[in-house]
Tab-separated table of C-alpha atoms in Angstrom:
chain	number	residue	atom	x	y	z
A	1	MET	CA	-132.355	-53.764	34.089
A	2	PRO	CA	-130.001	-55.534	36.239
A	3	GLY	CA	-133.217	-58.349	36.341
A	4	MET	CA	-131.783	-59.250	32.423
A	5	GLY	CA	-128.152	-59.045	33.592
A	6	ASN	CA	-128.348	-61.158	36.505
A	7	SER	CA	-130.313	-63.642	32.925
A	8	LEU	CA	-127.505	-63.499	31.450
A	9	ARG	CA	-124.315	-63.801	33.699
A	10	ALA	CA	-126.263	-67.248	34.865
A	11	ALA	CA	-126.585	-68.475	31.383
A	12	ALA	CA	-122.967	-67.208	30.688
A	13	LEU	CA	-121.322	-69.090	33.863
A	14	LEU	CA	-123.697	-72.650	33.269
A	15	ALA	CA	-121.752	-72.798	29.911
A	16	PHE	CA	-119.008	-72.379	30.987
A	17	VAL	CA	-119.142	-74.531	34.088
A	18	VAL	CA	-120.029	-77.574	32.067
A	19	LEU	CA	-117.425	-77.040	29.429
A	20	SER	CA	-115.308	-77.569	32.127
A	21	ILE	CA	-116.758	-80.243	33.482
A	22	LEU	CA	-116.953	-82.125	30.340
A	23	VAL	CA	-115.718	-80.730	27.176
A	24	SER	CA	-117.548	-80.026	24.441
A	25	LEU	CA	-121.064	-80.891	26.193
A	26	LEU	CA	-123.198	-77.876	26.370
A	27	ILE	CA	-125.834	-76.448	27.729
A	28	SER	CA	-129.424	-77.741	25.779
A	29	SER	CA	-131.636	-75.101	23.882
A	30	VAL	CA	-135.476	-74.323	23.335
A	31	GLN	CA	-135.964	-71.935	20.505
A	32	GLN	CA	-138.666	-70.063	19.811
A	33	PHE	CA	-140.842	-70.715	17.940
A	34	GLY	CA	-141.611	-67.219	15.796
A	35	ALA	CA	-137.561	-67.792	15.164
A	36	ARG	CA	-137.707	-70.737	13.184
A	37	ILE	CA	-138.228	-69.730	10.084
A	38	SER	CA	-135.864	-67.303	10.093
A	39	HIS	CA	-132.931	-69.091	11.318
A	40	PHE	CA	-133.556	-72.308	8.947
A	41	SER	CA	-133.901	-69.635	5.819
A	42	ASN	CA	-129.811	-68.026	6.548
A	43	ALA	CA	-128.243	-71.652	8.021
A	44	THR	CA	-126.089	-73.298	5.573
A	45	LEU	CA	-127.070	-75.945	4.029
A	46	ALA	CA	-124.924	-79.021	2.677
A	47	GLY	CA	-126.034	-79.279	-1.230
A	48	ASP	CA	-127.387	-77.451	-2.954
A	49	GLU	CA	-130.798	-74.910	-2.955
A	50	GLY	CA	-132.985	-77.514	-3.856
A	51	GLU	CA	-131.238	-80.062	-1.156
A	52	SER	CA	-131.146	-77.382	0.753
A	53	ALA	CA	-134.527	-76.621	1.013
A	54	SER	CA	-136.074	-80.234	1.255
A	55	LEU	CA	-134.000	-81.008	5.045
A	56	ARG	CA	-134.987	-77.697	6.363
A	57	GLY	CA	-138.685	-78.743	5.310
A	58	ALA	CA	-137.781	-82.483	6.620
A	59	LEU	CA	-136.446	-81.108	10.185
A	60	ILE	CA	-138.895	-78.708	10.472
A	61	TYR	CA	-141.521	-81.803	9.903
A	62	GLN	CA	-140.002	-82.824	12.653
A	63	LEU	CA	-139.791	-79.986	15.237
A	64	ASN	CA	-143.650	-79.907	14.309
A	65	GLU	CA	-144.029	-83.489	15.447
A	66	ARG	CA	-142.206	-83.098	18.443
A	67	ARG	CA	-145.100	-79.549	19.318
A	68	LYS	CA	-148.107	-82.299	18.423
A	69	GLU	CA	-146.439	-83.823	21.476
A	70	ILE	CA	-146.523	-81.459	24.023
A	71	ILE	CA	-149.452	-79.680	23.032
A	72	PRO	CA	-152.280	-82.756	24.411
A	73	LEU	CA	-150.127	-82.214	27.263
A	74	LEU	CA	-150.734	-78.496	27.944
A	75	LEU	CA	-154.424	-79.161	30.467
A	76	PRO	CA	-156.473	-76.126	31.696
A	77	ASP	CA	-155.478	-74.022	33.872
A	78	ASP	CA	-157.707	-71.503	35.360
A	79	ASP	CA	-155.014	-68.889	36.358
A	80	ASP	CA	-154.518	-68.173	33.066
A	81	GLY	CA	-155.963	-68.301	29.913
A	82	ASP	CA	-155.169	-64.148	28.077
A	83	GLU	CA	-153.565	-65.892	25.509
A	84	ASN	CA	-155.273	-66.921	22.222
A	85	GLY	CA	-152.879	-68.832	20.397
A	86	LEU	CA	-149.018	-70.199	21.545
A	87	PRO	CA	-146.528	-66.757	22.116
A	88	GLY	CA	-144.110	-66.342	20.071
A	89	GLU	CA	-145.204	-68.305	16.756
A	90	SER	CA	-148.222	-64.796	15.131
A	91	GLY	CA	-147.257	-65.218	11.989
A	92	HIS	CA	-146.033	-68.679	11.803
A	93	SER	CA	-150.103	-69.929	12.103
A	94	SER	CA	-150.714	-73.414	9.792
A	95	GLN	CA	-153.057	-76.109	10.173
A	96	LEU	CA	-151.627	-77.708	13.677
A	97	ASP	CA	-152.290	-73.849	15.188
A	98	GLN	CA	-155.428	-73.577	13.618
A	99	ALA	CA	-156.262	-77.055	15.177
A	100	LEU	CA	-155.628	-75.152	18.599
A	101	ASP	CA	-158.217	-73.551	21.327
A	102	SER	CA	-158.414	-71.572	24.289
A	103	THR	CA	-158.045	-74.611	27.241
A	104	LEU	CA	-154.331	-74.968	26.882
A	105	ASP	CA	-152.152	-73.890	28.955
A	106	TYR	CA	-150.528	-71.476	27.122
A	107	SER	CA	-149.240	-69.984	29.787
A	108	LEU	CA	-146.880	-72.915	30.597
A	109	TRP	CA	-145.815	-73.226	26.863
A	110	LYS	CA	-144.831	-69.629	27.006
A	111	GLU	CA	-142.883	-70.394	30.606
A	112	ILE	CA	-140.757	-72.697	28.149
A	113	THR	CA	-140.255	-71.233	25.233
A	114	HIS	CA	-139.604	-68.165	26.777
A	115	GLY	CA	-138.843	-68.389	29.826
A	116	SER	CA	-141.203	-66.139	31.313
A	117	ARG	CA	-142.047	-66.414	35.502
A	118	LYS	CA	-145.198	-66.088	36.402
A	119	ALA	CA	-145.939	-66.020	40.275
A	120	HIS	CA	-144.581	-68.965	41.685
A	121	MET	CA	-141.649	-67.046	44.386
A	122	ASP	CA	-140.982	-70.573	46.028
A	123	GLU	CA	-139.708	-71.390	42.129
A	124	MET	CA	-136.361	-70.941	40.324
A	125	GLY	CA	-134.363	-69.170	37.579
A	126	CYS	CA	-132.053	-68.111	35.424
A	127	ASP	CA	-131.653	-65.794	38.738
A	128	SER	CA	-130.605	-68.966	41.206
A	129	LEU	CA	-127.555	-69.781	38.605
A	130	VAL	CA	-125.562	-66.867	38.878
A	131	ASP	CA	-122.538	-68.879	41.615
A	132	MET	CA	-123.219	-71.303	41.301
A	133	GLN	CA	-119.889	-74.090	41.669
A	134	ALA	CA	-120.605	-77.120	39.343
A	135	VAL	CA	-120.200	-81.107	42.044
A	136	GLU	CA	-119.622	-83.648	39.201
A	137	VAL	CA	-121.265	-85.275	36.001
A	138	LEU	CA	-123.790	-86.900	36.950
A	139	GLY	CA	-124.479	-88.479	33.682
A	140	SER	CA	-125.216	-88.399	29.865
A	141	GLY	CA	-126.716	-90.237	27.187
A	142	TYR	CA	-128.472	-90.031	23.792
A	143	THR	CA	-129.992	-86.810	24.570
A	144	LYS	CA	-129.313	-85.334	28.276
A	145	LEU	CA	-126.676	-84.142	30.109
A	146	VAL	CA	-127.076	-84.169	33.943
A	147	VAL	CA	-124.890	-82.217	36.115
A	148	LYS	CA	-124.644	-81.545	39.879
A	149	VAL	CA	-124.156	-77.903	41.730
A	150	ASN	CA	-124.099	-76.189	44.636
A	151	LEU	CA	-126.284	-73.591	44.978
A	152	ALA	CA	-124.437	-70.459	45.409
A	153	GLY	CA	-126.526	-70.983	49.247
A	154	GLY	CA	-124.837	-74.031	49.030
A	155	GLN	CA	-127.764	-75.780	47.735
A	156	PRO	CA	-127.515	-79.200	45.810
A	157	VAL	CA	-129.605	-79.571	42.700
A	158	ALA	CA	-129.091	-81.418	39.743
A	159	LEU	CA	-129.392	-79.221	36.112
A	160	LYS	CA	-130.515	-81.430	32.632
A	161	LEU	CA	-128.864	-79.547	30.229
A	162	VAL	CA	-128.810	-80.719	26.044
A	163	ASN	CA	-125.463	-83.175	25.553
A	164	GLU	CA	-124.322	-81.897	22.400
A	165	GLN	CA	-121.993	-84.967	22.027
A	166	GLY	CA	-125.142	-87.356	22.137
A	167	ILE	CA	-126.639	-89.438	19.532
A	168	ASP	CA	-129.505	-87.613	19.037
A	169	MET	CA	-127.866	-85.228	18.399
A	170	GLY	CA	-125.228	-85.972	16.552
A	171	LYS	CA	-126.867	-88.246	13.914
A	172	CYS	CA	-129.819	-84.761	13.864
A	173	VAL	CA	-126.417	-83.546	12.447
A	174	GLU	CA	-125.778	-86.180	10.356
A	175	ASP	CA	-128.751	-85.887	8.445
A	176	PHE	CA	-130.373	-82.621	8.919
A	177	LYS	CA	-126.880	-80.192	8.516
A	178	ASP	CA	-127.800	-77.963	10.899
A	179	ALA	CA	-126.996	-77.765	13.834
A	180	GLN	CA	-129.084	-74.906	16.057
A	181	GLY	CA	-132.306	-76.703	14.189
A	182	CYS	CA	-130.933	-79.965	15.601
A	183	ARG	CA	-130.517	-78.774	18.745
A	184	GLU	CA	-133.971	-77.414	19.876
A	185	LEU	CA	-135.078	-80.738	17.749
A	186	VAL	CA	-132.644	-82.583	20.817
A	187	SER	CA	-134.039	-80.286	23.034
A	188	TYR	CA	-137.759	-81.259	23.175
A	189	LYS	CA	-137.175	-84.052	24.914
A	190	LEU	CA	-136.064	-81.715	28.034
A	191	LYS	CA	-140.001	-79.256	27.137
A	192	LYS	CA	-141.607	-82.149	27.368
A	193	GLU	CA	-140.080	-83.131	30.296
A	194	ILE	CA	-140.715	-79.782	32.321
A	195	VAL	CA	-144.677	-80.063	31.082
A	196	LEU	CA	-144.068	-84.289	33.146
A	197	LEU	CA	-142.839	-82.842	36.015
A	198	GLN	CA	-145.611	-80.154	36.255
A	199	ARG	CA	-148.524	-81.948	35.409
A	200	LEU	CA	-147.021	-84.986	37.056
A	201	GLN	CA	-146.221	-83.957	40.816
A	202	HIS	CA	-146.277	-87.451	43.460
A	203	PRO	CA	-143.931	-87.240	45.808
A	204	ASN	CA	-142.552	-90.468	44.491
A	205	VAL	CA	-142.097	-88.457	41.162
A	206	ILE	CA	-138.270	-86.077	40.903
A	207	LYS	CA	-139.965	-82.706	42.744
A	208	LEU	CA	-139.051	-79.873	39.608
A	209	LYS	CA	-137.437	-76.692	41.039
A	210	GLY	CA	-137.958	-74.362	38.207
A	211	HIS	CA	-135.263	-73.496	35.149
A	212	CYS	CA	-134.293	-71.572	32.854
A	213	ALA	CA	-134.678	-70.800	29.284
A	214	GLY	CA	-134.502	-67.826	27.076
A	215	ASP	CA	-136.126	-66.560	24.033
A	216	ALA	CA	-133.537	-66.203	20.899
A	217	GLU	CA	-133.527	-61.963	21.735
A	218	GLY	CA	-131.960	-63.039	24.967
A	219	ARG	CA	-134.799	-62.846	27.503
A	220	GLY	CA	-134.486	-64.531	30.042
A	221	GLY	CA	-131.277	-66.314	29.308
A	222	GLU	CA	-128.720	-66.521	26.767
A	223	GLY	CA	-129.573	-67.011	23.063
A	224	GLY	CA	-132.503	-69.473	23.632
A	225	ARG	CA	-131.098	-72.345	25.320
A	226	VAL	CA	-132.775	-73.476	28.529
A	227	THR	CA	-131.703	-75.516	31.596
A	228	VAL	CA	-134.356	-78.155	33.730
A	229	ILE	CA	-133.165	-77.730	37.950
A	230	LEU	CA	-134.381	-80.426	39.437
A	231	GLU	CA	-133.915	-81.576	44.019
A	232	GLN	CA	-130.495	-83.367	44.099
A	233	GLY	CA	-131.106	-87.420	44.640
A	234	ASN	CA	-128.943	-90.564	44.625
A	235	PRO	CA	-128.865	-92.481	41.850
A	236	LEU	CA	-130.275	-96.361	42.567
A	237	GLN	CA	-127.458	-98.411	43.105
A	238	MET	CA	-128.871	-101.711	42.611
A	239	ILE	CA	-125.480	-104.170	44.385
A	240	GLN	CA	-125.619	-102.285	47.231
A	241	LEU	CA	-129.151	-102.550	47.538
A	242	LEU	CA	-128.955	-105.489	47.053
A	243	GLN	CA	-126.697	-106.109	49.910
A	244	SER	CA	-129.310	-103.716	52.616
A	245	PRO	CA	-131.942	-104.836	54.510
A	246	TRP	CA	-135.220	-106.149	53.281
A	247	GLU	CA	-136.556	-103.134	54.944
A	248	ASP	CA	-135.178	-101.046	52.930
A	249	ARG	CA	-135.567	-102.958	49.903
A	250	PHE	CA	-139.484	-103.130	50.723
A	251	ARG	CA	-139.219	-99.810	51.555
A	252	VAL	CA	-138.207	-98.639	46.953
A	253	CYS	CA	-140.633	-101.768	45.674
A	254	LEU	CA	-143.713	-99.946	48.339
A	255	ASP	CA	-142.216	-96.440	46.304
A	256	LEU	CA	-142.614	-97.880	43.304
A	257	VAL	CA	-146.039	-99.379	43.478
A	258	ARG	CA	-147.099	-96.284	44.870
A	259	LEU	CA	-146.080	-94.154	42.221
A	260	LEU	CA	-148.164	-96.756	39.595
A	261	HIS	CA	-150.903	-96.270	41.660
A	262	PHE	CA	-150.570	-92.552	40.852
A	263	LEU	CA	-149.640	-93.359	37.091
A	264	SER	CA	-152.563	-95.065	36.564
A	265	GLN	CA	-154.894	-93.060	37.028
A	266	SER	CA	-153.156	-89.156	37.197
A	267	PRO	CA	-154.110	-85.865	35.318
A	268	LEU	CA	-153.265	-87.018	32.282
A	269	GLY	CA	-154.514	-90.136	32.125
A	270	SER	CA	-153.155	-93.994	32.796
A	271	VAL	CA	-149.307	-93.820	31.883
A	272	ALA	CA	-147.116	-95.749	30.517
A	273	LEU	CA	-143.231	-95.788	31.205
A	274	LEU	CA	-141.514	-96.855	28.310
A	275	ASP	CA	-137.746	-96.553	28.740
A	276	PHE	CA	-138.860	-98.461	32.673
A	277	GLN	CA	-135.090	-99.224	34.147
A	278	PRO	CA	-133.536	-98.526	37.902
A	279	ARG	CA	-131.625	-95.998	35.847
A	280	GLN	CA	-134.116	-94.124	35.867
A	281	PHE	CA	-134.859	-93.978	39.973
A	282	VAL	CA	-133.020	-91.704	42.056
A	283	THR	CA	-133.442	-91.993	46.003
A	284	VAL	CA	-133.631	-88.548	47.862
A	285	SER	CA	-133.674	-88.837	51.976
A	286	GLY	CA	-133.939	-93.332	51.240
A	287	GLU	CA	-137.778	-92.788	49.622
A	288	LEU	CA	-137.805	-93.640	45.390
A	289	LYS	CA	-138.495	-91.173	42.929
A	290	LEU	CA	-138.854	-91.446	39.158
A	291	THR	CA	-136.320	-88.515	37.858
A	292	ASP	CA	-136.304	-89.132	33.473
A	293	LEU	CA	-140.432	-88.955	31.789
A	294	ASP	CA	-139.231	-88.028	28.256
A	295	ASP	CA	-140.352	-91.643	27.447
A	296	ALA	CA	-143.743	-91.473	29.830
A	297	SER	CA	-146.787	-91.929	27.423
A	298	ALA	CA	-150.544	-91.141	28.329
A	299	GLU	CA	-151.807	-92.924	24.625
A	300	GLU	CA	-153.935	-94.743	24.828
A	301	THR	CA	-153.330	-98.592	22.386
A	302	SER	CA	-156.352	-98.838	19.470
A	303	CYS	CA	-157.120	-102.028	18.797
A	304	ARG	CA	-159.602	-103.935	16.855
A	305	THR	CA	-159.122	-107.737	18.293
A	306	ASP	CA	-157.112	-108.622	21.317
A	307	ALA	CA	-155.069	-109.653	19.264
A	308	ASP	CA	-154.226	-105.959	18.730
A	309	CYS	CA	-153.908	-106.356	22.508
A	310	THR	CA	-150.006	-108.055	22.974
A	311	LEU	CA	-147.444	-107.269	25.773
A	312	GLN	CA	-144.623	-108.284	24.594
A	313	PHE	CA	-141.674	-109.321	27.326
A	314	PRO	CA	-138.288	-111.286	26.841
A	315	HIS	CA	-139.163	-114.160	28.377
A	316	ARG	CA	-143.107	-113.555	28.775
A	317	ASN	CA	-146.405	-112.836	26.312
A	318	PHE	CA	-149.993	-110.962	27.634
A	319	THR	CA	-152.988	-110.910	26.155
A	320	LEU	CA	-155.318	-108.091	27.541
A	321	PRO	CA	-158.523	-107.199	26.143
A	322	CYS	CA	-159.775	-104.858	23.459
A	323	SER	CA	-162.710	-102.258	24.406
A	324	ALA	CA	-166.165	-101.728	23.246
A	325	GLN	CA	-164.319	-98.499	22.852
A	326	GLY	CA	-161.647	-100.035	20.882
A	327	VAL	CA	-159.020	-99.290	23.208
A	328	CYS	CA	-156.466	-102.015	24.581
A	329	GLU	CA	-157.988	-101.572	28.357
A	330	GLY	CA	-155.113	-101.589	31.566
A	331	LEU	CA	-152.572	-102.458	28.966
A	332	SER	CA	-150.449	-99.067	30.278
A	333	GLU	CA	-150.835	-100.237	33.931
A	334	LYS	CA	-150.243	-103.439	33.408
A	335	ARG	CA	-147.539	-103.135	31.632
A	336	ASN	CA	-145.293	-100.964	34.320
A	337	ILE	CA	-146.330	-104.131	36.575
A	338	TYR	CA	-144.770	-106.592	35.557
A	339	ASN	CA	-141.684	-104.470	34.532
A	340	ALA	CA	-141.937	-103.290	38.332
A	341	TYR	CA	-142.024	-107.074	38.593
A	342	ARG	CA	-138.863	-107.533	36.592
A	343	TYR	CA	-136.578	-105.833	37.678
A	344	PHE	CA	-137.825	-104.380	40.908
A	345	PHE	CA	-139.453	-107.495	42.473
A	346	THR	CA	-137.529	-110.817	41.539
A	347	TYR	CA	-134.533	-109.282	43.163
A	348	LEU	CA	-135.453	-106.747	46.078
A	349	LEU	CA	-138.800	-108.464	47.512
A	350	PRO	CA	-138.543	-112.233	48.654
A	351	HIS	CA	-134.651	-112.345	49.612
A	352	GLN	CA	-134.382	-112.368	53.523
A	353	ALA	CA	-138.559	-110.869	54.116
A	354	PRO	CA	-139.916	-111.915	57.537
A	355	PRO	CA	-140.855	-115.721	58.374
A	356	GLY	CA	-144.330	-114.198	59.382
A	357	LEU	CA	-144.686	-111.861	55.649
A	358	THR	CA	-143.957	-114.555	53.513
A	359	HIS	CA	-146.237	-115.888	52.024
A	360	LEU	CA	-147.896	-112.291	51.255
A	361	VAL	CA	-144.774	-111.590	49.247
A	362	ASP	CA	-144.804	-115.236	47.721
A	363	HIS	CA	-148.630	-113.906	46.609
A	364	ILE	CA	-147.419	-110.528	46.037
A	365	MET	CA	-144.431	-111.792	43.424
A	366	ASN	CA	-147.261	-114.520	41.908
A	367	SER	CA	-150.103	-112.095	40.885
A	368	THR	CA	-148.021	-109.889	39.610
A	369	GLY	CA	-145.992	-112.454	37.401
A	370	GLU	CA	-148.375	-113.303	36.464
A	371	LEU	CA	-150.061	-110.350	35.712
A	372	LYS	CA	-153.523	-111.278	37.814
A	373	ALA	CA	-153.266	-108.304	40.001
A	374	ASP	CA	-154.328	-105.404	38.954
A	375	ILE	CA	-152.410	-101.959	40.218
A	376	ASN	CA	-155.171	-101.239	42.736
A	377	GLN	CA	-154.425	-104.721	44.631
A	378	THR	CA	-151.092	-104.591	44.292
A	379	LEU	CA	-151.271	-101.281	46.582
A	380	GLU	CA	-153.743	-103.317	48.684
A	381	ALA	CA	-150.969	-106.354	49.083
A	382	PHE	CA	-148.204	-103.921	49.468
A	383	GLU	CA	-149.971	-101.404	52.149
A	384	ASN	CA	-151.419	-105.298	53.652
A	385	ILE	CA	-147.336	-106.472	54.899
A	386	LEU	CA	-146.610	-102.307	55.946
A	387	LEU	CA	-149.472	-102.892	58.418
A	388	LEU	CA	-148.380	-106.539	59.847
A	389	TYR	CA	-144.716	-105.103	59.950
A	390	LYS	CA	-144.756	-101.759	61.727
A	391	SER	CA	-147.173	-103.686	64.227
A	392	GLY	CA	-145.373	-106.217	65.302
A	393	LEU	CA	-148.919	-108.876	64.429
A	394	HIS	CA	-146.628	-110.814	62.149
A	395	LEU	CA	-144.952	-111.412	65.413
A	396	ASP	CA	-147.536	-114.066	66.901
A	397	ASN	CA	-145.888	-116.518	67.159
A	398	VAL	CA	-142.745	-115.837	69.750
A	399	PRO	CA	-144.129	-116.217	73.343
A	400	PRO	CA	-143.168	-112.630	75.291
A	401	SER	CA	-141.966	-115.218	77.627
A	402	ILE	CA	-138.568	-115.017	75.916
A	403	ILE	CA	-138.116	-111.344	77.671
A	404	ARG	CA	-137.280	-113.230	80.921
A	405	ASP	CA	-134.066	-115.045	79.568
A	406	TYR	CA	-132.468	-112.385	79.664
A	407	THR	CA	-131.654	-109.513	82.467
A	408	VAL	CA	-132.398	-105.720	81.554
A	409	MET	CA	-130.228	-102.247	83.048
A	410	ARG	CA	-132.296	-99.229	81.622
A	411	GLY	CA	-129.902	-96.127	81.294
A	412	MET	CA	-126.739	-98.074	80.297
A	413	GLY	CA	-124.638	-98.385	77.415
A	414	THR	CA	-121.705	-101.090	76.857
A	415	SER	CA	-118.115	-100.591	76.062
A	416	GLY	CA	-115.493	-102.356	74.588
A	417	ASN	CA	-117.511	-104.296	73.025
A	418	VAL	CA	-116.775	-108.168	70.690
A	419	GLU	CA	-119.075	-108.113	68.128
A	420	TYR	CA	-120.237	-110.145	65.557
A	421	ARG	CA	-121.668	-109.520	61.965
A	422	CYS	CA	-124.373	-111.044	60.672
A	423	TRP	CA	-126.022	-110.273	56.716
A	424	PRO	CA	-128.032	-107.439	56.089
A	425	SER	CA	-127.147	-105.691	59.235
A	426	TYR	CA	-128.357	-101.645	59.305
A	427	SER	CA	-123.271	-101.473	60.725
A	428	GLN	CA	-120.479	-103.320	58.210
A	429	GLN	CA	-118.994	-103.537	61.560
A	430	GLY	CA	-121.336	-105.569	63.789
A	431	CYS	CA	-125.035	-106.765	64.053
A	432	VAL	CA	-127.614	-103.898	63.867
A	433	LEU	CA	-131.163	-105.329	62.395
A	434	SER	CA	-134.546	-103.363	62.978
A	435	VAL	CA	-137.082	-104.635	65.179
A	436	HIS	CA	-140.637	-104.373	66.199
A	437	SER	CA	-139.918	-104.602	70.514
A	438	VAL	CA	-137.631	-106.176	72.972
A	439	LYS	CA	-139.741	-109.520	72.328
A	440	GLU	CA	-138.346	-109.332	68.796
A	441	ALA	CA	-134.597	-108.422	69.768
A	442	ALA	CA	-134.594	-111.089	72.376
A	443	TYR	CA	-135.772	-113.930	69.326
A	444	ILE	CA	-133.150	-112.608	67.034
A	445	CYS	CA	-130.478	-112.976	69.444
A	446	ASN	CA	-131.323	-116.053	70.545
A	447	SER	CA	-131.664	-117.793	66.767
A	448	HIS	CA	-127.713	-116.327	67.000
A	449	SER	CA	-125.122	-118.348	68.004
A	450	GLN	CA	-122.692	-116.053	69.162
A	451	CYS	CA	-125.004	-112.949	70.357
A	452	ASN	CA	-124.910	-112.739	74.304
A	453	SER	CA	-126.737	-109.550	74.092
A	454	PHE	CA	-128.394	-106.789	72.080
A	455	THR	CA	-128.734	-103.129	73.243
A	456	LEU	CA	-131.445	-100.727	71.796
A	457	THR	CA	-130.644	-96.802	71.778
A	458	GLY	CA	-133.910	-95.323	70.791
A	459	GLN	CA	-133.046	-95.275	66.850
A	460	LYS	CA	-135.611	-96.110	64.357
A	461	THR	CA	-135.910	-96.899	60.741
A	462	TRP	CA	-138.280	-95.133	58.519
A	463	THR	CA	-140.894	-97.466	59.978
A	464	GLY	CA	-140.672	-96.784	63.029
A	465	ARG	CA	-139.001	-99.684	64.156
A	466	LEU	CA	-135.917	-99.761	66.587
A	467	LEU	CA	-132.656	-100.365	65.778
A	468	ALA	CA	-130.643	-102.701	67.958
A	469	SER	CA	-127.949	-103.766	67.747
A	470	PHE	CA	-126.384	-107.170	68.318
A	471	ARG	CA	-122.356	-108.692	70.310
A	472	SER	CA	-120.625	-111.426	71.999
A	473	SER	CA	-119.643	-109.376	74.417
A	474	PHE	CA	-118.521	-106.307	76.012
A	475	SER	CA	-115.746	-105.595	78.597
A	476	HIS	CA	-118.027	-103.357	80.302
A	477	LEU	CA	-121.541	-101.027	81.494
A	478	VAL	CA	-120.825	-97.220	81.230
A	479	PRO	CA	-124.102	-94.736	81.581
A	480	ASP	CA	-126.263	-93.762	78.516
A	481	GLY	CA	-129.475	-91.784	80.065
A	482	THR	CA	-130.581	-93.234	76.114
A	483	SER	CA	-129.350	-97.093	76.334
A	484	GLU	CA	-130.953	-100.075	76.968
A	485	VAL	CA	-128.768	-103.416	77.910
A	486	TYR	CA	-129.601	-106.768	77.972
A	487	VAL	CA	-127.850	-109.458	78.808
A	488	LYS	CA	-128.536	-113.231	78.964
A	489	LYS	CA	-129.570	-113.646	82.628
A	490	ASN	CA	-126.087	-116.668	82.226
A	491	LYS	CA	-123.701	-114.727	80.611
A	492	ALA	CA	-124.918	-111.119	83.051
A	493	PRO	CA	-122.258	-109.273	84.503
A	494	ASP	CA	-121.824	-107.723	88.424
A	495	THR	CA	-122.616	-103.897	87.289
A	496	LYS	CA	-120.886	-103.005	90.690
A	497	GLU	CA	-117.621	-104.543	89.341
A	498	GLN	CA	-118.338	-103.579	85.145
A	499	THR	CA	-120.272	-100.824	85.586
A	500	LYS	CA	-117.214	-98.071	85.433
A	501	PRO	CA	-118.092	-94.015	85.377
A	502	SER	CA	-118.097	-92.294	81.202
């Protein structure tokens, strides 16, 4: 069976690659629940028979608890539903099994547990990992290891695996004396993340490209192991971002608000990001994406009084209303908003904001910092700033006559430039800023004492604004059909004398 051979080959290669990058860090395991009891009965545990049975029972209890967390996420799937129970679990039914009904997406559970692939031609499986090449370890945490690899065709992807040397794995083995059972327990975070990535598809959530999984008999992968395959992103570097132009920092905040708006009314209900840190995000082609979902929660907080609905932060506490239904109103949404304020908005939004937009930015900072606005109002405020910024309506105070101070030379570029630096700039060697129009570029040049000319090349930013290069002087003009050079009239060169052939 060539398909099975490729799958086993891919799984074996993956194990070799990870071991070669970081010694003792192995691929995560997702073990078929039906094989669990027989495995535990044969496991060698420390202590006497009574202690062994007690440890086995405690570990199985923990496995069932993790499983309970995933089951509510298995929403109806109209395309499947031919299963009457979770695959691989016949013969080991429990009260939990009996409580399940046919509305759960058993096909998704089967895919995660057994590695079955059902009719999604664009998704990657075990075969996609054959002949891959490891590039680097992107990160490792308590539970997971993230590795960047290039697939056989050269496409870069990120692989998530269980970190066998992580704190979660070490603590579990210390408590239960069962490495394989602990590997399965720890892998439930990966299972949960696969389900959440399936359910919470959004432009600002990392794309799940597929996964390689197998059961205990080796079907679809090696010995029940699973690897999550994700699109490749760049870790969010806050220090680097703080030095970026305001436009790029605003984009990160806007993307974050769009994501939180989606999570407030997702297919799973209102979702809270319990581990809300910049390290949970990456950028893909400049777009912010949430990459770590295992700590996301759609559970509502029950209450009897408003005092039960307190959001506690290091320097602020907020009390929200307890509804007549006995749940805290908007708790997840408000938690996400305030975390966005304290981890992102505070550092990225106000500094170097365009003068015509500062009052709107200040309003966002006040409304989110005091939790006076919900996510709908916050998104509306951000989209309004974007509209004004792209349209140039915030530049009403800049007179159109300002461009009369400049001589324009179309179809020309410059050579022998004398650059000066401004901050923040799109270039570290000079002063390159985004502008809405020639009028704004002239206004900026007039405000810089070193500036005597600027060039527009037609290059644009993500908002559609033009990139303008500002300089002190240049030695001569050169033909360039894509550029326009604007020179202050008192500094304008004699084009006949200074123009040179390219």
